XYZ file of C-alpha atoms in Angstrom:
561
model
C -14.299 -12.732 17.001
C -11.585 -10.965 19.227
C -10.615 -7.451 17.856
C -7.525 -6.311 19.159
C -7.400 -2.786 18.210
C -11.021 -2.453 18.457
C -10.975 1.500 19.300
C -8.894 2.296 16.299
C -9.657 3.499 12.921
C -9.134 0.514 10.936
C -12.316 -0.898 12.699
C -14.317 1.662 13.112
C -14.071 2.320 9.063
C -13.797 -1.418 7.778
C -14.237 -4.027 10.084
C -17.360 -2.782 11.861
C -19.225 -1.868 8.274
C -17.980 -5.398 6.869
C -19.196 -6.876 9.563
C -22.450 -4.945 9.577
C -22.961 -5.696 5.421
C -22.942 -9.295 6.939
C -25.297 -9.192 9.227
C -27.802 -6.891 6.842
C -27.756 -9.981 4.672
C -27.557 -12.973 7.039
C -24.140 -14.317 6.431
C -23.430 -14.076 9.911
C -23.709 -17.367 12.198
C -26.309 -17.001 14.484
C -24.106 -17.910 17.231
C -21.964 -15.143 17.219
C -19.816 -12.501 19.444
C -17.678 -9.864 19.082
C -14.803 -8.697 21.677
C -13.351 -5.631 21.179
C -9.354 -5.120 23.576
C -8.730 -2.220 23.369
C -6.106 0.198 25.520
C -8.866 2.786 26.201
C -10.790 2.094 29.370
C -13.837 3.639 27.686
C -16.553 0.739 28.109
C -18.477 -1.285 25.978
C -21.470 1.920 25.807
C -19.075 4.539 24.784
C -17.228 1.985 22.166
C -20.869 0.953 20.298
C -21.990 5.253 20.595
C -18.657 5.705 18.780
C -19.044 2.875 16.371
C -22.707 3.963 15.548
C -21.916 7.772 15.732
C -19.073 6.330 12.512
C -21.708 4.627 10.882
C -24.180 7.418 10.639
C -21.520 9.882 9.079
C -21.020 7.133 6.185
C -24.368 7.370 5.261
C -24.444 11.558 5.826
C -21.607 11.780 3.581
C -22.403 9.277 1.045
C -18.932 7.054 1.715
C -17.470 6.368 -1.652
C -16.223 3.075 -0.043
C -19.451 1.653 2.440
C -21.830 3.219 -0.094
C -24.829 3.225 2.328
C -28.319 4.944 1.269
C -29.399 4.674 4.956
C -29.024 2.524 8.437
C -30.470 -0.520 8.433
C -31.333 -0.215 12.630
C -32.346 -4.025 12.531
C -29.105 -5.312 11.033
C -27.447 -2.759 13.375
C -28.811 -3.938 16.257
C -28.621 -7.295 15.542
C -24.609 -7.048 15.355
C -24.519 -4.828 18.416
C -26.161 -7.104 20.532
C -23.661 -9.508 20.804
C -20.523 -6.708 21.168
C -18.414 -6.749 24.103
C -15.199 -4.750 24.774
C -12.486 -4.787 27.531
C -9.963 -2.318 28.538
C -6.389 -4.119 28.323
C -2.638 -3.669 27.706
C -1.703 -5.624 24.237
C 1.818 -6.313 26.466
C 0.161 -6.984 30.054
C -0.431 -10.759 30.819
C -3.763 -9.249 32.480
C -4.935 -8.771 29.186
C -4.949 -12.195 28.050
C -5.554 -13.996 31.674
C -8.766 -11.419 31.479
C -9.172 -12.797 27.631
C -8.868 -16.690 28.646
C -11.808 -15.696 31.444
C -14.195 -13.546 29.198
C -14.150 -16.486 25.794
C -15.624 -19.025 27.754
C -18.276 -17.300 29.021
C -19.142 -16.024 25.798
C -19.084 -18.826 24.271
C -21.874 -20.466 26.868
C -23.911 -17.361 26.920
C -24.540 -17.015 22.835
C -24.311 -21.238 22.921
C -20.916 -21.111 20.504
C -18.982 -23.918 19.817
C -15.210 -23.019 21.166
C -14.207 -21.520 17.956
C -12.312 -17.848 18.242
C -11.122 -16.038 14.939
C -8.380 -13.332 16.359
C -8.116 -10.366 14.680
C -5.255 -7.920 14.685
C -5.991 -4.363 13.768
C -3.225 -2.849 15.776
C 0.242 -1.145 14.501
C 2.754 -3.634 12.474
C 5.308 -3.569 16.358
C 2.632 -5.640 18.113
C 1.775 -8.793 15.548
C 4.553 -10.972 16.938
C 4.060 -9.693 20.633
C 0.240 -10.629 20.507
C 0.560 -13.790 19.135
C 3.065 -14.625 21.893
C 1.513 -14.059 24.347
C -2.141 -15.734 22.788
C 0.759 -18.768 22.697
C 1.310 -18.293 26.453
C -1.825 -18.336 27.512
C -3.037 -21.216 25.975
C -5.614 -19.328 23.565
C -4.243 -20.933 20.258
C -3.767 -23.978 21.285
C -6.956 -25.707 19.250
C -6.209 -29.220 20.736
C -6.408 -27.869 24.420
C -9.797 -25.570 23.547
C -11.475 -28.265 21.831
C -12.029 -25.870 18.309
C -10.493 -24.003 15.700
C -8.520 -21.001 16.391
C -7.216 -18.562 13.735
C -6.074 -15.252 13.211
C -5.601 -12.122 10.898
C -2.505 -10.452 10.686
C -2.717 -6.915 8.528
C -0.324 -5.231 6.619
C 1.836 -4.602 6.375
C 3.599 -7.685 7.321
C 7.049 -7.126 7.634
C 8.954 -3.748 6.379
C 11.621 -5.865 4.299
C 13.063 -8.837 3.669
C 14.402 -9.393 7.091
C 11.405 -8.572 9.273
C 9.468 -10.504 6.879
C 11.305 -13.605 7.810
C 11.713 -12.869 11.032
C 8.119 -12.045 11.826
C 6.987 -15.914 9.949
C 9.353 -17.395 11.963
C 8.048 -15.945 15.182
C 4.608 -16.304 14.738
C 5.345 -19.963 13.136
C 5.905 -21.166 16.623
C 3.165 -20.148 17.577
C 0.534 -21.285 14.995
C 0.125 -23.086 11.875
C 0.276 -21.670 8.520
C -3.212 -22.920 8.349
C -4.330 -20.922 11.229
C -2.321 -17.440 10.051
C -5.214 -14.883 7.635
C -2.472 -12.629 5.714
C -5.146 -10.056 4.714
C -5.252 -7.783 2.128
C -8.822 -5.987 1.042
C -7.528 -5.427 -2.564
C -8.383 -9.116 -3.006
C -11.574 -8.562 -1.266
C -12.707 -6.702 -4.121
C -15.242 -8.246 -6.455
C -13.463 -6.777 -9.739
C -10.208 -8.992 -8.592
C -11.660 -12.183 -7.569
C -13.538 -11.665 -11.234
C -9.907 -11.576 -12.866
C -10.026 -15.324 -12.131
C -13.492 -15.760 -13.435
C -12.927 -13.361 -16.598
C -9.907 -15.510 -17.134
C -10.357 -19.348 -16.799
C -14.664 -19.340 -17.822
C -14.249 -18.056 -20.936
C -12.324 -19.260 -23.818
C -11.998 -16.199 -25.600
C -9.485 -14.650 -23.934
C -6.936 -17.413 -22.441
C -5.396 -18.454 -26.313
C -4.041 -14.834 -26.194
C -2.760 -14.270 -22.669
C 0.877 -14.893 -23.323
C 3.864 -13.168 -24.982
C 3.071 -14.246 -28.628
C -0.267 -11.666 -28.124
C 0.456 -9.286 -25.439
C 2.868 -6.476 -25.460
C 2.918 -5.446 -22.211
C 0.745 -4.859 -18.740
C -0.109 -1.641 -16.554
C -1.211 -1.508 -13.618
C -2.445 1.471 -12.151
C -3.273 2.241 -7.994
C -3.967 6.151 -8.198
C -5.439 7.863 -5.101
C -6.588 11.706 -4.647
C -6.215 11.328 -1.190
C -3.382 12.626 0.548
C -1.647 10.910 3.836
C -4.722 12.106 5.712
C -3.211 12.746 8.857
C -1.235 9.642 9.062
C 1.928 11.509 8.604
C 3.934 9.891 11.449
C 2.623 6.019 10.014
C 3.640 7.177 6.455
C 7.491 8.835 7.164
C 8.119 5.222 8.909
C 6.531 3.025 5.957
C 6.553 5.209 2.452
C 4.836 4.226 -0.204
C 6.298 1.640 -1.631
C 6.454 -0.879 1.550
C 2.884 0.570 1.813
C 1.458 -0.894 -2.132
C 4.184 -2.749 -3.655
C 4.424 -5.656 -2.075
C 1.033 -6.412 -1.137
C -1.265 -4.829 -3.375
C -0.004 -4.425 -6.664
C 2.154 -7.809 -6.517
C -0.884 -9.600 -5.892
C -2.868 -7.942 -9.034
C -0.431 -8.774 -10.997
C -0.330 -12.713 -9.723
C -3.934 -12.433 -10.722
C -3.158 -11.753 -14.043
C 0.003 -13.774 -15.125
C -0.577 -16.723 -13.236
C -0.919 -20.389 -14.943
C -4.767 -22.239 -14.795
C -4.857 -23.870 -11.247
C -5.789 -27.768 -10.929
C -8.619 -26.581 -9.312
C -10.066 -23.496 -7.593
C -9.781 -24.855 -3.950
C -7.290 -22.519 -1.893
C -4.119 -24.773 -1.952
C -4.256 -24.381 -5.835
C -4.942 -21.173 -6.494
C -2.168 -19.449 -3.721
C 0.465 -22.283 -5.475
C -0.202 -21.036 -8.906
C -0.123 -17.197 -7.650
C 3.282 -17.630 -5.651
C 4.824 -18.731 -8.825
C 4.685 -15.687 -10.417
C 5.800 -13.972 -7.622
C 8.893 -16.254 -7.073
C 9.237 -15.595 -11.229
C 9.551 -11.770 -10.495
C 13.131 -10.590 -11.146
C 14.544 -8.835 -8.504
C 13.919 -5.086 -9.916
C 16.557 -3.208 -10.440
C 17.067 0.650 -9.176
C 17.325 2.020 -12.820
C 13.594 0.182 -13.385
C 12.455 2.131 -10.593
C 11.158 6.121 -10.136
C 10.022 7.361 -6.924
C 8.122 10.725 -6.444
C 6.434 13.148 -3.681
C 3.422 15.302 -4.351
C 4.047 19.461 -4.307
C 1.615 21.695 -3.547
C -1.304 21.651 -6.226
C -5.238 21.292 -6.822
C -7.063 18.055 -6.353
C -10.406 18.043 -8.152
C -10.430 21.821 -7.972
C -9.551 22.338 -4.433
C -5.953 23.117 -3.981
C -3.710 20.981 -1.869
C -0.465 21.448 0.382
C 2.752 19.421 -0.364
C 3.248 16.595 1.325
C 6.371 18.229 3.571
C 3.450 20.506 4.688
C 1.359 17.251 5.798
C 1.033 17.429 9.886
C 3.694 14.870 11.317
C 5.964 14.706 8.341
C 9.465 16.334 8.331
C 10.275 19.248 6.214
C 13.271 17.417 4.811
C 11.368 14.668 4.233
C 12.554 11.904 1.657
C 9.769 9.330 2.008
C 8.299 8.687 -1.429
C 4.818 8.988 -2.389
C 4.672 7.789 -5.556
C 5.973 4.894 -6.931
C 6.521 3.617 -10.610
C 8.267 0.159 -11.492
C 9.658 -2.003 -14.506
C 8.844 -5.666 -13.502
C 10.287 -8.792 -15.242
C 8.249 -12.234 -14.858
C 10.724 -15.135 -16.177
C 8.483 -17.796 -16.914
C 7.882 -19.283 -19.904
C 4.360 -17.234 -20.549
C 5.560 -13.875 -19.971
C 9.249 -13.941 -21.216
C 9.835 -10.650 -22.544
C 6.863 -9.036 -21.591
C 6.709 -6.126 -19.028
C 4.747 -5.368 -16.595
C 4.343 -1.730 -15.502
C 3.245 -0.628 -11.987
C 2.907 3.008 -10.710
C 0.840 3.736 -7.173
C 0.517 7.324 -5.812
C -1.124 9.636 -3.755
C -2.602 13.477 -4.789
C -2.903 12.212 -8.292
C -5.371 13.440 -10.685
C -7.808 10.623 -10.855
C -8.772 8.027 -8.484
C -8.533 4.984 -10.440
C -7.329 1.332 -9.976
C -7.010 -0.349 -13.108
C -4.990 -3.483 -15.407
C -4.812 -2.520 -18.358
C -3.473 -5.193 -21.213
C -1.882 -4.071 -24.383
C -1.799 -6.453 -27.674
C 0.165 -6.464 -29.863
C 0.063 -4.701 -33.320
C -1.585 -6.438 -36.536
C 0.737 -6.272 -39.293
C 0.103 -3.295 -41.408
C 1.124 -4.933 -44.627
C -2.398 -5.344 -45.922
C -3.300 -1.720 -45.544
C -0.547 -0.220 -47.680
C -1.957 0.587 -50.259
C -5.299 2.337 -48.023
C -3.294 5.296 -46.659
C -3.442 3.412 -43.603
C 0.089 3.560 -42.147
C -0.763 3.015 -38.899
C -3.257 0.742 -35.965
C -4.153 2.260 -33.163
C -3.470 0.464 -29.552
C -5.995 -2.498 -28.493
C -6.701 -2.550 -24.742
C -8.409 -5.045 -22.327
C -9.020 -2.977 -19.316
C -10.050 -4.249 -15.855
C -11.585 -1.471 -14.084
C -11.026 -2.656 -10.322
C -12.297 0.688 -8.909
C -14.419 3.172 -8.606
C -16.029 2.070 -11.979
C -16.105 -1.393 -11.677
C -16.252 -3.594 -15.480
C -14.253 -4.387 -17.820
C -13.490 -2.507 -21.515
C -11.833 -3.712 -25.089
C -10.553 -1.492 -26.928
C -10.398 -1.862 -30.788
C -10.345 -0.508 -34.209
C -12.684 -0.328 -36.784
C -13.435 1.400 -40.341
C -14.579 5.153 -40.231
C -18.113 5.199 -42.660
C -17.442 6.916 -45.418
C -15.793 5.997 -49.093
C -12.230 5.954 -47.520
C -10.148 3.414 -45.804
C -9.890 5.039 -43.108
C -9.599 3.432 -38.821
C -10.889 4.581 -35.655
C -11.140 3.347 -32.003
C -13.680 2.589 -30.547
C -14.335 0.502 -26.806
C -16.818 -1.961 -25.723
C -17.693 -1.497 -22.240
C -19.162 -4.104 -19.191
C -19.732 -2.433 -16.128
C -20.908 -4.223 -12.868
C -23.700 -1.414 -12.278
C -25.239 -2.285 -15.345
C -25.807 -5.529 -14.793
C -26.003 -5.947 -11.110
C -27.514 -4.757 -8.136
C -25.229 -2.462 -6.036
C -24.598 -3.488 -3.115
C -22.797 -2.163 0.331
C -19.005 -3.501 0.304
C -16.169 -1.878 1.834
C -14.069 -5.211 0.434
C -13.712 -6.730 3.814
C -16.920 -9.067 3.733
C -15.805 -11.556 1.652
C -12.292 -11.870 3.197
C -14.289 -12.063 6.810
C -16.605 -14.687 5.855
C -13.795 -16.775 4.371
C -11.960 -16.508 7.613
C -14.872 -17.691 9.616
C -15.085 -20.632 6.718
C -11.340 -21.121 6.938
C -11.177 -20.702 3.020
C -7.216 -18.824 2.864
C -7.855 -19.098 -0.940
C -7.470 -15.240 -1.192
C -4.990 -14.670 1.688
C -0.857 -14.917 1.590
C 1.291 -17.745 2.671
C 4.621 -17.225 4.183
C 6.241 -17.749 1.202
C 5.005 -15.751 -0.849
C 4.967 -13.043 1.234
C 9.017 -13.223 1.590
C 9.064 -13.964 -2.301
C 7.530 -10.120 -2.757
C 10.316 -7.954 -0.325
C 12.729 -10.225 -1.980
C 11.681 -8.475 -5.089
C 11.901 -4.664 -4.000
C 14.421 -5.387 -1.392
C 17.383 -4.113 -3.967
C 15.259 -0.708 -4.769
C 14.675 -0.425 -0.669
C 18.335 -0.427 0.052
C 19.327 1.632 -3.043
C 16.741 4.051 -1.624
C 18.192 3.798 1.802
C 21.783 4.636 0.570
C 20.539 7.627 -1.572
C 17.952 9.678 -0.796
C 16.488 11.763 -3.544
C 17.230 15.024 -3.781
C 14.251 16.481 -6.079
C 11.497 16.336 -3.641
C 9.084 17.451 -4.372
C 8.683 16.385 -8.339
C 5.348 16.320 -9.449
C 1.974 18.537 -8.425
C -0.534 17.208 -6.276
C -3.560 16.515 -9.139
C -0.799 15.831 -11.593
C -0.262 11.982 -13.373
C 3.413 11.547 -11.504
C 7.073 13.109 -11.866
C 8.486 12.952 -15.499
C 10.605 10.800 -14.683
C 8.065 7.686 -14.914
C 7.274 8.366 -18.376
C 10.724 8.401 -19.370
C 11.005 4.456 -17.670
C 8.441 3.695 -19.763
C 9.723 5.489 -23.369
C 13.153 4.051 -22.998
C 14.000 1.231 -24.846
C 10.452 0.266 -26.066
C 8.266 3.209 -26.604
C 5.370 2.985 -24.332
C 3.341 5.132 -22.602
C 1.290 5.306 -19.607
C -2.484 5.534 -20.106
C -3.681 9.254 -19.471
C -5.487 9.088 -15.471
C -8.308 11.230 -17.275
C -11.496 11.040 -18.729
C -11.358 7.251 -20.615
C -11.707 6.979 -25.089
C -14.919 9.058 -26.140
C -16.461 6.775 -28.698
C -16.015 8.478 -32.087
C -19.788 9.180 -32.724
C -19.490 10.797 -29.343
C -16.613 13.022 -30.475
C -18.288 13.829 -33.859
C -21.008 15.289 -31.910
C -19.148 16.650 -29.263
C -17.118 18.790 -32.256
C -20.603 19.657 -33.694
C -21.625 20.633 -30.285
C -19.208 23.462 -30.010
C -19.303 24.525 -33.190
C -22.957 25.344 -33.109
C -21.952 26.923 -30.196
C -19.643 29.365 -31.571
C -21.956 30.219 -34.529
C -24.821 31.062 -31.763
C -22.441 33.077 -29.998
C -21.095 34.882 -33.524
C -24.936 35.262 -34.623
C -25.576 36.989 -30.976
C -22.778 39.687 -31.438
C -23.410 40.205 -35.170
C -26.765 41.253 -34.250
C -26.201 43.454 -31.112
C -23.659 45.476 -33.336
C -26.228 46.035 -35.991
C -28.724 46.783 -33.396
C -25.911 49.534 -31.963
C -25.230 50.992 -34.821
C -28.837 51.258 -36.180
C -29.085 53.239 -32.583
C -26.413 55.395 -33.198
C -27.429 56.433 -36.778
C -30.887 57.190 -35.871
C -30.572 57.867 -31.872
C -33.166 55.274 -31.261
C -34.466 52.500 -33.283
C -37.618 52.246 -34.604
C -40.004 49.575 -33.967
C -39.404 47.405 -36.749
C -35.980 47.853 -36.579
C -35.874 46.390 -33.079
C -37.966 43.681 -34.361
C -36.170 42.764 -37.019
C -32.717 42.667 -35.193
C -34.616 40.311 -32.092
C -35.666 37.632 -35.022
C -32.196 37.368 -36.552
C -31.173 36.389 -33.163
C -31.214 32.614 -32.563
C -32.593 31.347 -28.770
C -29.778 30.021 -26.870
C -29.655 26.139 -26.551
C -28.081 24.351 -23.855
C -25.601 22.562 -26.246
C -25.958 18.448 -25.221
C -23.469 17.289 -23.251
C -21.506 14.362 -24.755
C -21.622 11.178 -23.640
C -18.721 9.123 -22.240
């Protein structure tokens, strides 16, 4: 495995843990090798001190993402063994002369067959220039080398329409489209490949996946974070070019596409890029952009995003994004789907959520039951992974009367957890040459084609009410109006999910014993004062009698969620 880019941050806080989860659980070939080009003539003994120096702070600060209790030293070791690094220009012909030198003598030292998986974790300007000169040099040529050669391209690929095409053509005379990895770690998730699973293994569910059931789809990509210091990446790319096209487009494939023939690669990434050549192209009106203000994140305030280091003052890049999204096919006709991403929101949370449809409310007329409340199939992608449905059913009691209530899966319940920063399975299916989970060309021109109208809108007329929503906050205002005009909905509160209603009821008792122990307290320290005041000092029994009538304080339970 050649790592171009092997100083930067995308390895040292994905590829090098994804590669390490490997190796903790033997997925890794035994004949294996890692070289790391990199720009910085630092050496291979500075680059692994780095690496490892990385890998300790994940497990200091309990990494939401790599979720490591401690350092497995073995599994460490094991992988670091067989590192290598080299000091070269992406753009020098060195580099790759150097590169056509160093893989053969890897490959006989380790005993490897002459198979190289390249791997580009560089900035978007130097995909096409790499790959042109791995053409040059002979290094993709798998007919010449005598084994397979492929290689990852991250995102984002492209920054429209245009550069899209361009860059496929480029690198298409280079390689194959069965050589070319279009990554994306959303689908490395275990919560998306399950949308698949949740979908076509159960027949519950399928019969009602379809406009005569479902009213319409969110899809929710909230972050707390910020830009992080990748203000100068983030003024160039924005939001929107950052999630849209990629991320969200290819949750939503998950959901509306038809049942594939089968569930090798060719059939699934058919049946996905039909939905996404479905997508209308969205209009500007069907789409709200935002930038966070200064606000608090989980208690801690936070600076606007003008304020972010490398980011202009004046700055019109969009932070937030929240679209209206039209699939024409014969399934979703009519139904629509509803995506909103952002940064310095008030909950972390990546979710699809499914409305149904009402039940007619004719049979409950005569109840006093005038209306349902909304059923929900949730798929909780992240951080609490499961799935929840969301129904009604009768209060007790002698009334006709409805409440919600949810019934909840979640993966920690019923599995082991396990260290995944997403980027195992999506390595290991590389190595397999599985692209089952990765983007063809098409596809990947068939999603700019669908925001290009909103990017040159966007282009044409910057907005002029930056900032428009708090950092912490759910979004500008404007994205609930997109959803309340012309049909009524309403985004999903980012908080604190549906307490169950025996929750609630106790919850309400809760704080109402509470308040009576508080009441109680005060009742009797004003008869204890004024017993005092009438007498100077109370007697004995007095003072007795006033510390009985005062209840202990209780801890009131804390509801459940």
């Amino acid at each position: 495995m050649v790592i171009f880019g092997g100083g930067g941050d995308l390895t040292k806080r994905l590829v090098v843990p994804a590669l390490y989860n490997l190796s903790r659980n033997g997925l890794l070939p035994e004949q294996f090798a890692v070289l790391s080009v990199d720009g910085a003539d630092i050496g291979v003994e500075t680059w692994l001190n780095n690496l490892h120096a990385s890998m300790k702070s994940f497990v200091a600060t309990r990494n939401i993402e790599l979720q490591l209790q401690e350092l497995d030293d073995k599994a460490w070791s094991r992988l670091t063994d067989s590192m290598h690094y080299v000091a070269g220009d992406f753009l020098a012909e060195d580099t790759y002369r150097n590169l056509a030198e160093q893989l053969p003598r890897l490959a006989s030292q380790y005993g490897i067959a002459p198979n190289v998986l390249f791997y580009l974790a560089t900035p978007e300007r130097f995909f096409g220039e790499i790959i042109d000169r791995l053409g040059a040099a002979g290094l993709a040529d798998e007919a010449s080398v005598g084994g397979w050669r492929r290689v990852v391209i991250e995102k984002p690929f492209g920054h429209d329409l245009a550069s899209a095409m361009s860059l496929n053509a480029r690198i298409g005379k280079v390689l194959r489209e069965d050589q070319i990895f279009r990554i994306d770690h959303f689908l490395g998730k275990e919560t998306v490949q399950n949308i698949l699973a949740f979908r076509f293994a159960n027949g519950l569910f399928e019969p009602s996946w379809n406009r005569d059931r479902i009213d319409h789809v969110q899809i929710t990509a909230a972050e707390t974070v910020g830009v992080e210091g990748r203000g100068a990446f983030y003024e160039q790319t924005g939001c929107l070019r950052d999630m849209v096209p990629n991320h969200l487009f290819q949750l939503l494939a998950m959901v509306a596409m038809e049942a594939p023939s089968s569930f090798d690669a060719e059939a699934i990434r058919q049946r996905k890029a039909e939905v996404i050549e479905a997508i209308r192209p969205i209009e500007p009106a069907d789409a709200v952009r935002g930038q966070y203000g200064a606000g608090a994140v989980n208690q801690t305030l936070s600076r606007a995003y003008r304020d972010e280091p490398n980011v202009s003052p004046e700055s019109a890049t969009e932070t937030y994004v929240a679209l209206k999204v039209n699939v024409d096919t014969w399934r979703w006709a009519g139904v629509p789907f509803y995506l909103r991403t952002g940064k310095h929101m008030g909950r972390r949370t990546t979710e699809i959520a499914i409305r149904f449809k009402s039940a007619p409310i004719a049979s409950f007329r005569s109840s006093g039951v005038d209306a349902f409340g909304p059923d929900w199939l949730v798929l909780q992608i992240q951080p609490d992974e499961g799935i929840s449905l969301q129904f009604d059913v009768k209060k007790p009691g002698p009334k006709m009367a409805l409440a919600p209530v949810r019934m909840d899966f979640k993966y920690a319940d019923w599995f082991p957890s396990e260290s995944n920063v997403g980027y195992e399975t999506l390595l290991y299916d590389c190595m397999l040459g599985d692209a089952t989970l990765f983007q063809r060309a098409d596809m990947v021109e068939a999603c700019w084609k669908a925001v290009q109208p909103i990017l040159e809108a966007w282009a044409k007329s910057p907005a002029m009410d930056f900032p428009n929503y708090a950092s912490g906050s759910a979004g500008p205002s404007a994205a609930d109006t997109l959803l309340a005009i012309g049909h009524g909905h309403a985004w999903r509160p980012l908080g604190q999910p549906l307490l169950p209603y025996g929750s609630r009821r106790k919850a309400v008792r809760d704080a109402e014993a509470a308040r009576s122990e508080t009441a109680a307290v005060k009742t009797a320290t004003r008869r204890r004062k004024v017993k005092t005041d009438k007498a100077g000092e109370p007697d004995q029994a007095s003072a007795k009698s006033a510390a009985e009538s005062t209840p202990k304080r209780t801890r009131a339970a804390k509801p459940s969620a």
